[in-house]
C-alpha positions as a printed Julia matrix, in Angstrom:
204×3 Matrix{Float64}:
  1.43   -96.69  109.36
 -1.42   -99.14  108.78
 -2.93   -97.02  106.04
  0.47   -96.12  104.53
  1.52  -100.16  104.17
 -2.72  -100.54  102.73
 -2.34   -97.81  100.35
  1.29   -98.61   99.25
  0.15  -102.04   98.36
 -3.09   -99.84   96.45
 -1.22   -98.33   94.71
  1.45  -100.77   93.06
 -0.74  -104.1    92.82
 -4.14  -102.85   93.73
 -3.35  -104.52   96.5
 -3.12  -108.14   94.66
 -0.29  -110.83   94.94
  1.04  -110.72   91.73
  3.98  -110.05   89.62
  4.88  -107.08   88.35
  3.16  -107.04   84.97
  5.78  -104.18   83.09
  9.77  -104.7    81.77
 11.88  -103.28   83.21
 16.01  -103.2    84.75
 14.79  -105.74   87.39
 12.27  -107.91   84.9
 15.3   -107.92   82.72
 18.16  -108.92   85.07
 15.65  -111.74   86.22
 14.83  -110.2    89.5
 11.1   -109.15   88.98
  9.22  -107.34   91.76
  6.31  -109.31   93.1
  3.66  -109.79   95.73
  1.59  -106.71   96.75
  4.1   -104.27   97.85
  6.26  -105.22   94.79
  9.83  -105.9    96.46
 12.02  -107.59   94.23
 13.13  -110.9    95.59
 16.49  -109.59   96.63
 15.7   -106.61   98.79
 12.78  -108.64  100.28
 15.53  -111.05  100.97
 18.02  -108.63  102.37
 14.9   -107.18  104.89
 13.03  -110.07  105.63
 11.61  -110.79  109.31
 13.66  -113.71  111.34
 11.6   -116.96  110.46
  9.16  -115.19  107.72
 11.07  -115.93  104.36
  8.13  -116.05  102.05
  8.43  -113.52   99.1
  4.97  -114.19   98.33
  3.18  -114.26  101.57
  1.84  -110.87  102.15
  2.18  -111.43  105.89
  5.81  -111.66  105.33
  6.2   -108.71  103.06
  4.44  -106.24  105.91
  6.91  -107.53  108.06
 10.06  -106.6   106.03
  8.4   -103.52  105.5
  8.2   -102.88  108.99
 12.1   -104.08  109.12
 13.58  -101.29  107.2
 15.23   -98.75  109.72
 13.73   -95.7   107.21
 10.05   -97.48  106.9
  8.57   -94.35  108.57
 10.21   -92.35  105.55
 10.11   -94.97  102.8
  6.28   -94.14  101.59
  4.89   -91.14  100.6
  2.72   -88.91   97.97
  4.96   -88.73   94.94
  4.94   -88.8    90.97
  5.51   -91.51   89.19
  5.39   -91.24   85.37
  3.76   -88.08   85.65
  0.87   -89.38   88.02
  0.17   -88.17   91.2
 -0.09   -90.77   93.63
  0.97   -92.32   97.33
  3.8    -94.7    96.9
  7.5    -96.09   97.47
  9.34   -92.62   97.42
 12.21   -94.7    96.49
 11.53   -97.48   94.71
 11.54   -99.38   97.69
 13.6    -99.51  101.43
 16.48   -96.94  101.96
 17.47   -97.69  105.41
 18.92  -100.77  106.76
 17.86  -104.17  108.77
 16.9   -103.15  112.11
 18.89  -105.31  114.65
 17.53  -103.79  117.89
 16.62  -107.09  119.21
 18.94  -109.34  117.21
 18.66  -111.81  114.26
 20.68  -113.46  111.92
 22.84  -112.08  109.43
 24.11  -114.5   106.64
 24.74  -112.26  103.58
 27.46  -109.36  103.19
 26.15  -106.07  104.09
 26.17  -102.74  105.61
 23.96  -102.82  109.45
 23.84  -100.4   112.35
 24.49  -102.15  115.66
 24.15  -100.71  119.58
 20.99   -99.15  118.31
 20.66   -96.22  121.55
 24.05   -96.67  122.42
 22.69   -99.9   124.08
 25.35  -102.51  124.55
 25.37  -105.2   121.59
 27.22  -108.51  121.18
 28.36  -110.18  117.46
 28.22  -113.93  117.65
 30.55  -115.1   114.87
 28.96  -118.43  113.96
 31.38  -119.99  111.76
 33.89  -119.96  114.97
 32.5   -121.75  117.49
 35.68  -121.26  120.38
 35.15  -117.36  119.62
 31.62  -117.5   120.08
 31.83  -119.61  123.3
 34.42  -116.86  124.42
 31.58  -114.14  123.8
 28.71  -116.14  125.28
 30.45  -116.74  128.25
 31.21  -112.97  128.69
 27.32  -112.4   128.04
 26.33  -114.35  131.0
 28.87  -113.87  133.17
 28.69  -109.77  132.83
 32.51  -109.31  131.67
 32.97  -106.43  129.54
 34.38  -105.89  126.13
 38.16  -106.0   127.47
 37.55  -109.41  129.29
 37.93  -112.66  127.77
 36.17  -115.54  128.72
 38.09  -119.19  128.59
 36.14  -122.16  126.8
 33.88  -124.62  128.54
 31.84  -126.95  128.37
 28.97  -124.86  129.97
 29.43  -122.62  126.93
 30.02  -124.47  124.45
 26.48  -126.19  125.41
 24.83  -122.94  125.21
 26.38  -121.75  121.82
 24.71  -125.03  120.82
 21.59  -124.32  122.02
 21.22  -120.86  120.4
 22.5   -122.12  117.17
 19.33  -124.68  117.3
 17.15  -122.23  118.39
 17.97  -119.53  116.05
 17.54  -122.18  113.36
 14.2   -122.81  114.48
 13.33  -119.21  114.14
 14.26  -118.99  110.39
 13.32  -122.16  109.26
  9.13  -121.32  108.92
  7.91  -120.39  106.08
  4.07  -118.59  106.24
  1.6   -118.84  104.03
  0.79  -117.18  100.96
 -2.07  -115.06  101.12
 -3.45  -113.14   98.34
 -3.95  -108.88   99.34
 -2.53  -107.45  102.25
 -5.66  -106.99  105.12
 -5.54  -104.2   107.63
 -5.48  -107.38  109.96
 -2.18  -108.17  108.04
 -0.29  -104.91  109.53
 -1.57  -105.03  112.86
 -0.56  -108.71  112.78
  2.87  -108.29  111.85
  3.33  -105.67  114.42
  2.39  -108.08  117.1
  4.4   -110.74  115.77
  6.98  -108.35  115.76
  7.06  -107.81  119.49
  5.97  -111.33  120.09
  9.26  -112.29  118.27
 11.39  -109.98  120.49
  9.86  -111.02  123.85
 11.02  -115.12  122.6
 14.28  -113.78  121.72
 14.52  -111.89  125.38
 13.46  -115.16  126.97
 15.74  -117.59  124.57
 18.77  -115.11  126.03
 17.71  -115.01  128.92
 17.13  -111.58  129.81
């Protein structure tokens, strides 16, 4: 995988952080590709990593590479305008946001959820008494046909992962100009650093 990210980025940028240099439907509806893997601003958007929002940070763009549920499919040798070469097979991600070990979803979109048939819980921000209902369940081990009455105790810990969350999306990395082979094996400890803090901030 660490060669296939390196010799993506090769391929499209020559593994610079820059904008895409041709016109084309995305140039011309305003939503250029950029950075060394070349995601437009939107789908880097709509894969980004929990707390690593920078479209130009190469860091950042391994990681939302790593976030699409297809990235072991996504890359491969293809043609493009009649040249041989190893690249996006699709133009870019196919799959979907991997929620495996949770995150925060604030646009409109399609997502898979209860990834191995594991039990997963939807916390509906934008109602607090709801979400209290389903935190409560969460720590008290109710199942889906139980629901939990409001309390204080919950309404605290809503709070508290609402902050925390926050937290987690507010950074913003650095941006750094080619993506290093120290980049990929980087984001793939970050990844799992990021799911042990999330483990711990739940509690399990």
């Amino acid at each position: 995988m660490q060669s296939a990210i390196i010799k993506t980025a090769d391929s499209e940028t020559g593994n610079r952080n820059i904008m895409q240099t041709i016109s084309d439907v995305n140039s011309a509806s305003g939503n250029p590709a950029g950075g060394p893997l070349q995601f437009t601003k939107t789908t880097f958007d709509a894969f980004a990593f929990p707390g690593h929002h920078n479209f130009r940070s190469s860091f950042d763009q391994v990681l939302a590479f790593l976030n699409n549920s297809d990235y072991l499919h996504a890359t491969g040798n293809t043609s493009i305008w009649g040249h041989a070469k190893y690249d996006w097979l699709h133009s870019g991600p196919q799959g979907h946001k991997r929620f495996e070990n949770g995150g925060i979803i604030n646009t409109n979109q399609l997502i898979e959820v209860a990834e191995h048939n594991k039990p997963e819980m939807v916390l509906p921000l934008t109602n607090k008494s709801r979400a209290n209902q389903l935190i409560a369940q969460a720590v008290n081990g109710n199942n889906g046909s139980q629901i939990a009455s409001n309390s204080s105790e919950s309404s605290e810990k809503l709070d508290k992962v609402i902050a925390l969350l926050t937290a987690l999306v507010s950074g913003q990395g650095n941006v750094q100009a080619v993506i290093a082979k120290s980049d990929v094996v980087n984001a793939v400890k970050s990844n799992t650093k990021k799911t042990s803090q999330y483990s711990q901030m739940m509690g399990y």
